[in-house]
Coordinates of C-alpha atoms in Angstrom, one line a residue:
Chain A
M1 CA 25.1 1.4 4.1
T2 CA 21.7 1.9 2.7
R3 CA 20.7 5.2 1.4
P4 CA 17.6 6.9 2.8
A5 CA 14.6 6.6 0.5
A6 CA 12.6 9.6 -0.9
V7 CA 9.2 9.3 -2.5
C8 CA 9.3 12.0 -5.5
I9 CA 6.3 12.9 -7.4
V10 CA 7.2 13.5 -10.9
S11 CA 5.1 14.6 -13.9
G12 CA 7.8 14.5 -16.6
G13 CA 8.2 18.2 -16.3
L14 CA 11.3 20.3 -15.6
D15 CA 10.6 21.2 -12.0
S16 CA 9.7 17.8 -10.7
V17 CA 12.5 16.1 -12.6
C18 CA 15.3 18.5 -11.7
Y19 CA 14.4 18.2 -8.1
A20 CA 14.5 14.3 -8.1
A21 CA 17.8 14.5 -9.8
S22 CA 19.1 17.0 -7.2
L23 CA 17.7 14.9 -4.2
A24 CA 19.6 11.8 -5.7
A25 CA 22.9 13.2 -6.6
N26 CA 23.3 15.7 -3.9
D27 CA 21.4 14.6 -1.0
G28 CA 22.2 11.0 -1.4
Y29 CA 18.4 9.6 -1.7
D30 CA 17.4 6.4 -3.2
L31 CA 14.5 7.5 -5.6
Y32 CA 10.9 6.1 -5.7
L33 CA 9.1 8.1 -8.4
L34 CA 5.4 8.4 -8.5
T35 CA 3.3 9.7 -11.4
F36 CA -0.3 10.6 -11.5
V37 CA -2.4 10.0 -14.7
Y38 CA -5.1 12.4 -15.3
G39 CA -6.5 11.1 -18.8
Q40 CA -5.6 13.9 -21.1
R41 CA -1.8 14.9 -22.1
A42 CA -0.8 11.9 -19.8
K43 CA 0.6 9.9 -22.5
R44 CA 3.6 12.2 -23.4
E45 CA 4.3 13.0 -19.8
I46 CA 4.2 9.7 -18.7
E47 CA 6.7 8.5 -21.5
R48 CA 9.2 11.3 -20.1
A49 CA 8.5 10.2 -16.5
R50 CA 9.4 6.8 -17.5
F51 CA 12.4 7.9 -19.1
F52 CA 13.8 9.6 -16.4
A53 CA 13.0 7.1 -14.0
K54 CA 15.7 4.8 -15.9
V55 CA 18.1 7.9 -16.3
L56 CA 17.9 8.5 -12.6
K57 CA 18.2 4.7 -11.8
A58 CA 15.1 5.1 -9.6
R59 CA 14.5 2.1 -7.1
D60 CA 10.8 1.9 -8.3
H61 CA 8.5 3.9 -10.5
K62 CA 4.8 3.8 -10.0
V63 CA 2.3 5.3 -12.4
V64 CA -1.1 5.6 -10.7
D65 CA -4.6 6.6 -12.5
I66 CA -6.4 9.0 -10.5
S67 CA -8.5 10.3 -13.7
F68 CA -11.6 9.6 -11.4
M69 CA -10.8 13.1 -10.0
K70 CA -12.1 14.5 -13.1
S71 CA -15.6 13.6 -12.2
L72 CA -15.4 15.0 -8.6
Y73 CA -13.9 18.4 -9.9
G74 CA -16.7 18.8 -12.3
R75 CA -16.6 22.5 -13.6
S76 CA -14.5 23.8 -10.8
N77 CA -11.5 24.4 -13.0
A78 CA -10.1 24.7 -16.5
L79 CA -7.2 22.3 -16.2
T80 CA -9.6 19.1 -15.7
D81 CA -12.6 20.5 -17.6
N82 CA -12.1 20.6 -21.4
R83 CA -15.2 22.8 -21.9
Q84 CA -13.5 26.0 -20.3
E85 CA -10.7 27.7 -22.1
L86 CA -7.3 27.8 -20.6
S87 CA -6.3 31.4 -19.7
R88 CA -2.8 32.6 -20.9
D89 CA -2.2 34.5 -17.6
F90 CA -2.6 33.1 -14.1
S91 CA -6.3 33.0 -13.3
Q92 CA -8.2 31.3 -10.3
S93 CA -9.7 29.0 -13.1
L94 CA -6.3 27.3 -13.4
V95 CA -6.4 26.3 -9.6
V96 CA -7.4 22.6 -9.0
P97 CA -8.9 22.1 -5.6
V98 CA -6.2 20.9 -3.1
R99 CA -4.5 19.0 -6.1
N100 CA -1.1 18.9 -4.2
A101 CA -2.8 17.7 -1.0
V102 CA -4.2 14.7 -2.9
F103 CA -0.8 14.1 -4.5
L104 CA 1.3 14.2 -1.3
T105 CA -1.3 12.2 0.7
I106 CA -1.0 9.3 -1.7
A107 CA 2.5 9.8 -2.2
T108 CA 2.8 9.5 1.8
A109 CA 1.1 6.4 1.9
W110 CA 3.5 4.8 -0.2
A111 CA 6.3 6.4 1.8
M112 CA 5.1 5.1 5.0
S113 CA 4.7 1.7 3.4
I114 CA 8.3 1.4 2.5
N115 CA 9.8 3.4 5.4
A116 CA 10.9 6.3 3.1
K117 CA 12.1 9.4 5.0
V118 CA 10.8 12.1 2.5
V119 CA 8.1 13.0 0.3
A120 CA 9.0 15.6 -2.4
Y121 CA 7.3 17.5 -5.0
G122 CA 8.3 19.9 -7.6
A123 CA 6.7 23.3 -6.3
H124 CA 9.3 26.1 -6.4
T125 CA 9.3 29.7 -5.0
G126 CA 7.9 31.1 -8.4
D127 CA 4.7 29.1 -7.8
I128 CA 4.3 30.6 -4.2
P129 CA 2.3 33.9 -5.3
H130 CA -0.5 32.3 -6.9
Y131 CA -0.7 28.5 -5.5
P132 CA -1.4 28.2 -1.6
D133 CA -0.7 24.5 -1.9
C134 CA 3.0 25.3 -3.0
R135 CA 3.6 27.5 0.0
P136 CA 5.7 26.4 3.0
A137 CA 2.7 27.1 5.4
F138 CA 0.8 24.4 3.7
V139 CA 3.6 22.1 3.6
N140 CA 4.1 22.1 7.3
A141 CA 0.3 21.8 7.8
I142 CA 0.2 18.7 5.8
N143 CA 3.3 17.4 7.1
E144 CA 2.3 17.6 10.6
A145 CA -1.2 16.1 9.6
L146 CA 0.2 13.0 7.9
N147 CA 2.7 12.4 10.8
I148 CA -0.1 12.6 13.3
A149 CA -2.1 10.1 11.2
E150 CA 0.6 7.5 12.0
S151 CA 1.8 8.7 15.2
D152 CA 1.2 5.4 16.8
S153 CA 3.3 3.3 14.6
I154 CA 6.0 6.2 14.4
I155 CA 6.3 6.0 18.1
A156 CA 6.3 2.2 18.2
G157 CA 9.1 2.3 15.7
K158 CA 7.1 0.4 13.2
R159 CA 7.1 3.3 10.7
Q160 CA 9.4 6.4 10.0
E161 CA 8.2 10.1 10.2
I162 CA 8.4 11.6 6.8
T163 CA 9.2 15.0 5.9
V164 CA 7.6 16.8 3.0
L165 CA 10.2 18.8 0.8
S166 CA 9.9 21.0 -2.2
P167 CA 12.3 23.6 -3.9
A168 CA 9.9 26.2 -2.5
V169 CA 10.5 25.0 1.0
M170 CA 14.3 25.1 0.2
G171 CA 14.1 28.5 -1.3
L172 CA 14.8 27.4 -4.7
D173 CA 13.3 29.4 -7.7
K174 CA 12.7 27.7 -11.2
P175 CA 16.4 29.0 -12.7
A176 CA 18.1 27.7 -9.6
L177 CA 16.2 24.3 -9.8
L178 CA 17.1 24.1 -13.4
K179 CA 20.7 24.8 -12.8
A180 CA 20.8 22.0 -10.3
G181 CA 19.2 19.6 -12.6
Y182 CA 21.5 20.4 -15.3
K183 CA 24.5 19.6 -13.4
V184 CA 23.3 16.1 -13.0
L185 CA 21.3 15.5 -16.2
G186 CA 23.3 17.5 -18.8
D187 CA 21.6 17.8 -22.1
K188 CA 19.1 15.0 -21.0
I189 CA 17.3 17.9 -19.2
F190 CA 15.7 18.9 -22.6
Q191 CA 13.8 15.6 -22.7
T192 CA 11.3 16.9 -20.1
W193 CA 8.1 18.0 -21.1
S194 CA 6.8 21.5 -19.9
C195 CA 4.1 22.3 -22.8
Y196 CA 0.5 22.9 -21.5
S197 CA -0.6 21.8 -24.9
D198 CA -0.3 18.1 -26.1
G199 CA 2.5 19.8 -28.3
V200 CA 2.8 20.4 -32.2
R201 CA 3.5 17.3 -34.2
A202 CA 6.6 17.5 -36.6
G203 CA 7.0 14.1 -38.3
K204 CA 7.4 11.4 -35.6
K205 CA 8.3 13.9 -32.9
Y206 CA 6.2 16.4 -30.9
L207 CA 7.5 19.8 -30.3
H208 CA 6.9 22.0 -27.3
C209 CA 4.4 24.8 -28.5
G210 CA 6.6 27.6 -27.4
S211 CA 3.8 30.0 -26.7
C212 CA 1.7 28.8 -23.8
E213 CA 2.4 30.2 -20.3
S214 CA 4.3 27.0 -19.4
C215 CA 6.5 27.1 -22.5
I216 CA 7.5 30.9 -21.8
N217 CA 8.3 30.3 -18.0
R218 CA 10.5 27.4 -19.4
K219 CA 12.4 29.6 -21.9
D220 CA 12.8 32.4 -19.4
A221 CA 14.1 30.0 -16.6
F222 CA 16.9 28.8 -19.1
T223 CA 17.9 32.5 -20.0
T224 CA 18.0 33.5 -16.4
A225 CA 20.0 30.2 -15.6
R226 CA 22.2 31.0 -18.5
I227 CA 21.8 27.7 -20.1
E228 CA 21.4 27.2 -23.7
D229 CA 18.0 26.1 -24.4
K230 CA 18.1 23.2 -26.8
T231 CA 14.3 22.5 -26.5
D232 CA 12.5 22.2 -29.7
Y233 CA 9.7 24.8 -29.7
A234 CA 7.4 24.9 -32.6
T235 CA 7.3 28.7 -32.7
E236 CA 11.2 28.9 -33.0
S237 CA 11.4 26.1 -35.5
R238 CA 9.0 28.4 -37.7
S239 CA 11.1 31.5 -37.0
K240 CA 14.2 29.5 -37.5
R241 CA 12.9 28.5 -40.8
K242 CA 11.8 31.8 -41.7
G243 CA 15.3 33.4 -40.5
K244 CA 17.0 30.9 -42.7
A245 CA 14.9 31.3 -45.7
K246 CA 15.7 35.2 -45.4
R247 CA 19.4 34.8 -44.8
D248 CA 19.3 32.5 -48.0
I249 CA 17.6 35.1 -50.1
H250 CA 20.0 38.0 -48.9
Chain B
M1 CA -33.7 28.2 1.2
T2 CA -30.9 25.7 0.1
R3 CA -29.7 23.4 2.4
P4 CA -25.8 23.3 3.2
A5 CA -24.0 20.3 1.5
A6 CA -22.0 17.8 3.2
V7 CA -19.6 15.1 1.4
C8 CA -19.9 11.9 3.6
I9 CA -17.6 9.1 3.0
V10 CA -19.8 6.0 3.2
S11 CA -18.6 2.3 3.0
G12 CA -22.1 0.6 3.3
G13 CA -21.2 -0.2 6.8
L14 CA -23.1 0.8 9.9
D15 CA -21.1 3.7 11.4
S16 CA -20.9 5.7 8.0
V17 CA -24.4 5.1 7.1
C18 CA -25.6 6.0 10.6
Y19 CA -23.6 9.3 10.6
A20 CA -24.6 10.2 7.2
A21 CA -28.3 9.6 7.9
S22 CA -28.2 11.9 11.1
L23 CA -26.5 14.7 9.3
A24 CA -29.3 14.7 6.7
A25 CA -31.9 14.3 9.4
N26 CA -30.8 16.0 12.3
D27 CA -28.4 18.6 10.7
G28 CA -30.3 19.7 7.7
Y29 CA -27.4 18.8 5.3
D30 CA -27.8 17.7 1.5
L31 CA -25.8 14.6 1.1
Y32 CA -23.2 13.9 -1.4
L33 CA -22.1 10.2 -0.7
L34 CA -18.4 9.1 -1.6
T35 CA -17.6 5.5 -1.6
F36 CA -14.2 4.1 -2.3
V37 CA -13.6 0.8 -4.1
Y38 CA -10.5 -1.4 -3.0
G39 CA -10.9 -4.6 -5.3
Q40 CA -11.9 -6.9 -2.6
R41 CA -15.1 -7.3 -0.6
A42 CA -16.2 -4.0 -2.6
K43 CA -19.0 -5.6 -4.6
R44 CA -21.3 -6.4 -1.5
E45 CA -20.3 -3.0 0.3
I46 CA -20.8 -0.7 -2.8
E47 CA -24.4 -2.4 -3.4
R48 CA -25.3 -1.3 0.2
A49 CA -23.8 2.1 -0.3
R50 CA -25.8 2.5 -3.5
F51 CA -28.9 1.5 -1.6
F52 CA -28.4 4.0 1.3
A53 CA -27.9 6.7 -1.4
K54 CA -31.4 6.1 -2.6
V55 CA -32.8 5.7 0.9
L56 CA -31.2 8.9 2.2
K57 CA -32.1 10.9 -1.1
A58 CA -28.6 11.6 -1.6
R59 CA -28.1 14.6 -4.0
D60 CA -25.1 12.5 -5.7
H61 CA -23.3 9.4 -5.2
K62 CA -19.8 9.0 -6.5
V63 CA -18.1 5.5 -6.4
V64 CA -14.3 6.0 -7.1
D65 CA -11.8 3.3 -7.5
I66 CA -8.6 3.6 -5.7
S67 CA -7.5 0.0 -6.0
F68 CA -4.2 1.3 -7.1
M69 CA -3.5 1.8 -3.4
K70 CA -2.8 -1.7 -3.0
S71 CA 0.3 -1.3 -5.0
L72 CA 1.7 1.2 -3.1
Y73 CA 0.8 -0.3 0.2
G74 CA 2.7 -3.5 -0.6
R75 CA 3.0 -5.8 2.3
S76 CA 2.7 -2.9 4.8
N77 CA -0.7 -4.2 6.3
A78 CA -3.0 -7.1 6.2
L79 CA -6.2 -5.4 5.1
T80 CA -4.6 -4.8 1.7
D81 CA -2.5 -7.7 1.4
N82 CA -4.1 -11.1 1.0
R83 CA -0.8 -12.9 1.9
Q84 CA -1.0 -11.9 5.4
E85 CA -3.6 -13.4 7.9
L86 CA -6.3 -11.2 9.5
S87 CA -5.7 -11.0 13.3
R88 CA -8.9 -11.3 15.3
D89 CA -8.0 -8.7 17.8
F90 CA -6.5 -5.5 17.3
S91 CA -2.9 -5.4 15.8
Q92 CA -0.7 -2.8 14.2
S93 CA -1.0 -5.0 10.9
L94 CA -4.6 -3.9 10.6
V95 CA -3.6 -0.2 10.2
V96 CA -3.7 0.9 6.6
P97 CA -1.1 3.8 6.4
V98 CA -2.6 7.1 6.4
R99 CA -5.9 5.7 5.0
N100 CA -8.4 8.3 6.4
A101 CA -5.9 11.1 5.2
V102 CA -6.3 9.8 1.6
F103 CA -10.0 9.4 1.8
L104 CA -10.5 12.8 3.4
T105 CA -8.2 14.8 1.0
I106 CA -10.1 13.2 -2.0
A107 CA -13.3 13.9 -0.5
T108 CA -12.4 17.5 0.3
A109 CA -11.5 17.9 -3.4
W110 CA -15.0 17.3 -4.2
A111 CA -16.5 19.2 -1.4
M112 CA -14.4 22.4 -2.6
S113 CA -15.7 21.7 -6.1
I114 CA -19.3 22.0 -5.1
N115 CA -19.1 24.5 -2.4
A116 CA -19.8 21.8 0.4
K117 CA -19.5 23.1 4.1
V118 CA -18.8 19.8 5.6
V119 CA -16.5 16.6 4.9
A120 CA -17.7 13.7 7.2
Y121 CA -16.4 10.2 8.0
G122 CA -17.7 7.6 10.1
A123 CA -14.9 7.3 12.9
H124 CA -16.4 7.2 16.4
T125 CA -14.9 7.3 19.7
G126 CA -14.5 3.5 20.0
D127 CA -11.8 3.8 17.1
I128 CA -9.8 6.2 19.0
P129 CA -7.7 4.2 21.1
H130 CA -6.2 2.1 18.2
Y131 CA -6.3 4.5 15.0
P132 CA -4.6 7.9 15.3
D133 CA -6.4 8.8 12.0
C134 CA -9.8 8.6 13.9
R135 CA -8.6 11.1 16.6
P136 CA -9.7 14.7 16.9
A137 CA -6.2 15.9 17.0
F138 CA -5.7 14.4 13.3
V139 CA -9.0 15.9 12.2
N140 CA -7.8 19.2 13.3
A141 CA -4.6 19.0 11.6
I142 CA -6.0 17.8 8.3
N143 CA -8.8 20.2 8.3
E144 CA -6.4 23.1 8.7
A145 CA -4.1 21.9 6.1
L146 CA -6.8 21.4 3.6
N147 CA -8.1 24.8 3.9
I148 CA -4.6 26.3 4.0
A149 CA -4.3 24.6 0.6
E150 CA -7.4 26.5 -0.6
S151 CA -6.9 29.9 1.4
D152 CA -6.8 32.2 -1.6
S153 CA -9.9 31.1 -3.2
I154 CA -11.6 30.9 0.2
I155 CA -10.4 34.6 1.0
A156 CA -11.6 35.4 -2.4
G157 CA -15.1 34.0 -1.9
K158 CA -14.9 31.7 -4.7
R159 CA -14.7 28.5 -2.5
Q160 CA -16.1 27.7 1.0
E161 CA -14.0 26.7 4.0
I162 CA -14.7 23.0 4.7
T163 CA -15.0 21.5 8.3
V164 CA -14.0 17.7 8.8
L165 CA -16.7 16.1 11.0
S166 CA -17.0 12.5 12.4
P167 CA -18.8 10.9 15.2
A168 CA -15.4 10.8 17.1
V169 CA -15.2 14.6 17.0
M170 CA -18.6 14.9 18.4
G171 CA -18.3 12.6 21.1
L172 CA -20.2 9.8 19.9
D173 CA -19.5 5.8 20.4
K174 CA -20.8 3.2 18.3
P175 CA -24.0 2.5 20.2
A176 CA -24.9 6.3 20.2
L177 CA -24.3 6.5 16.7
L178 CA -26.4 3.4 16.1
K179 CA -29.3 4.7 18.0
A180 CA -29.2 8.1 15.9
G181 CA -29.0 6.0 12.8
Y182 CA -32.0 3.8 13.8
K183 CA -34.2 6.8 14.5
V184 CA -33.9 7.9 10.9
L185 CA -33.7 4.7 9.1
G186 CA -35.6 2.1 11.3
D187 CA -35.2 -1.5 10.2
K188 CA -33.4 -0.4 7.2
I189 CA -30.4 -0.3 9.3
F190 CA -30.0 -4.0 9.1
Q191 CA -29.1 -3.6 5.3
T192 CA -25.6 -2.0 6.2
W193 CA -22.7 -4.5 5.9
S194 CA -20.2 -4.8 8.7
C195 CA -18.6 -8.2 8.3
Y196 CA -14.8 -8.3 7.6
S197 CA -15.3 -11.4 5.5
D198 CA -17.2 -11.5 2.1
G199 CA -20.2 -13.0 4.1
V200 CA -21.5 -16.5 4.4
R201 CA -23.6 -17.5 1.4
A202 CA -27.1 -18.8 2.2
G203 CA -29.1 -19.6 -0.8
K204 CA -29.2 -15.9 -2.9
K205 CA -28.3 -14.1 0.4
Y206 CA -25.2 -13.5 2.1
L207 CA -25.1 -13.6 5.8
H208 CA -22.6 -11.7 8.2
C209 CA -20.1 -14.3 9.5
G210 CA -21.1 -13.4 13.1
S211 CA -17.7 -14.3 14.4
C212 CA -15.1 -11.8 13.2
E213 CA -14.2 -8.7 15.2
S214 CA -16.1 -6.4 13.2
C215 CA -19.5 -8.7 13.6
I216 CA -18.9 -8.8 17.4
N217 CA -18.6 -5.1 17.6
R218 CA -21.9 -4.8 15.6
K219 CA -23.9 -7.2 18.0
D220 CA -22.3 -5.6 21.0
A221 CA -23.2 -2.1 19.8
F222 CA -27.0 -3.2 19.4
T223 CA -27.0 -5.0 22.7
T224 CA -25.6 -1.7 24.4
A225 CA -28.3 0.6 22.5
R226 CA -31.0 -1.9 23.4
I227 CA -32.1 -2.4 19.9
E228 CA -33.1 -5.7 18.9
D229 CA -30.3 -7.0 16.3
K230 CA -32.3 -8.4 13.1
T231 CA -29.0 -8.9 11.2
D232 CA -28.7 -12.2 9.8
Y233 CA -25.6 -13.9 11.2
A234 CA -24.3 -17.3 10.0
T235 CA -23.4 -18.3 13.4
E236 CA -26.7 -17.6 14.8
S237 CA -28.7 -19.1 12.0
R238 CA -26.7 -22.3 12.6
S239 CA -27.1 -21.9 16.6
K240 CA -30.9 -21.1 16.0
R241 CA -31.5 -24.1 13.9
K242 CA -29.6 -26.4 16.4
G243 CA -31.9 -24.8 19.2
K244 CA -34.9 -25.5 17.2
A245 CA -33.9 -29.0 16.4
K246 CA -33.5 -29.7 20.2
R247 CA -36.8 -28.1 21.0
D248 CA -38.4 -30.3 18.2
I249 CA -36.7 -33.4 20.0
H250 CA -37.8 -32.6 23.6

C-alpha cells in the first residue's frame, strides 16, 4: 500500500526537521521536503536541509529560490533588510509580512500537483504569542482558502484536498517537538542549524554562536526536554576552554 | 493629500491592464505593478507590462521570476508543462494549481510592506465558471487569511489591512472591463498582449495568432463592447490580404 504524501517545509532548523521526522516515523507519511532560499545564511541551512532529506529518506527535496522577496519587503523588517539591527528580544521588526502564507501557498501548489494529503511547517506553540501566522486561526483560514482555490478539481476527484499541519496546531511546544525528533533521529538532531547568525568559524567547522535568541531557545528546549545538548556553541567552547584551563592550573 | 496605494498584478494582457488603468483613473489609486515571469512567453508579456507601467505612471513596477514553480507543478497542467498539448476549449488540464493564491500572497507581502490598501488582479466574471480561484468566495477566504497573518501589526497600527479586488468581485465582465480600460487608455489598449502563443512574426512585429481561445475571447469582447478592434491578428492579415487580392482581380 502506498503511504500518503506530505509536503514539509524544512529550513534545516530544529523545529522543521523534528516535525518532518515525526510525520514520517509516527504518522506514516512519505516526505516531500521544500526548502526556501533567501540569499543570506542560506548556504549553511540548505546544506543541513539536504543532509536531512537523505537521513529521512525523503521521496523528493526541492530547494527554491525566492530571494526576490527581499526587493518586495524593502525596509519592512530586519530579517530581510541588512541595514537594520537584529533585536535580541522579540520585536515587530522581526516579523516578515505574511511570510508563512507565502511559504504555505507555494508548498500547496506542489502538494496539489503530486496529490499530497498534508502540507506541514514547523511552527510550535511557543511561536504563537508573537507570530499570528503560526496560530491555528491562520492555519484554518489559509487551509480553507487554498482548498477553495482548487474546489472544482477536488470535487471532480482530480486533486486531493490538503490539510495544513504544524506542531502548533497539534499543541506541541518546542521541547515536546524536540523529544519527538530525538526519538527518530538520535544524535543526528545536533546537525540541525538554529543560529540566527552565520555561525562562528572554528577551523573547518561552523559553531552556533550560543548567544542569539534562537541559540538560547535551542539550549532551553534541550534542558526542558532533558536531552543532553551536544550542539557545538562558540560561547560554551570558550567557557569550556576557560574552565579546563582553570582546572589545569588548580 | 497622498493617494491610497494599490498593488496590481499585471501580465501585460487586456484584463489586468484595463483593471489597473481603471483603479488609477476612476478610483484614485497610486499603482504598484507586479509582473510574474514564468520562462515561456514571458519576454513579450513583460515588455508590454513595462510599457503600461510607464503609460499608467506607476509609482513602481516589480518583475519577479517564479519560474521555479514549473518544477513544482511537474505534469499537473498543460500551461507549465510543454509536453502536453494546449486544448482549444476549457479543460481541467489548463488549471494551474492554486496559481492565483501564489500570485496574491506574494503581492500581499509587497502590499503589507508599503502600506498599500488594495491588492488587485484581473479576474472577471467570465473567468468564474471555470476557475475557482477567480470567484468571490476564494477572494473572501484568501483576503481573510492574509489579514489574519498580519493581525497583530494591523491592530498595532504598524501595517494596514488589505482588500483583495478584482473585476469579478466588482461584477464586471470582460467587455465592461475593456470599455473601462479604453476610456482611460484609448488606442494604447491595443498594445496589450492576449495571445496564448508567442505570436506570429511579421517582419519586426509579432501579431496575435487570432485563432487561439484567448485571441477569440479578445475579439468577442471588442465586438460586444462595440469598440473597433485594431489588434493585428495574423489570421485577419491573411484574410485581409486575400480579400484585397480578390478585389484587385475583380
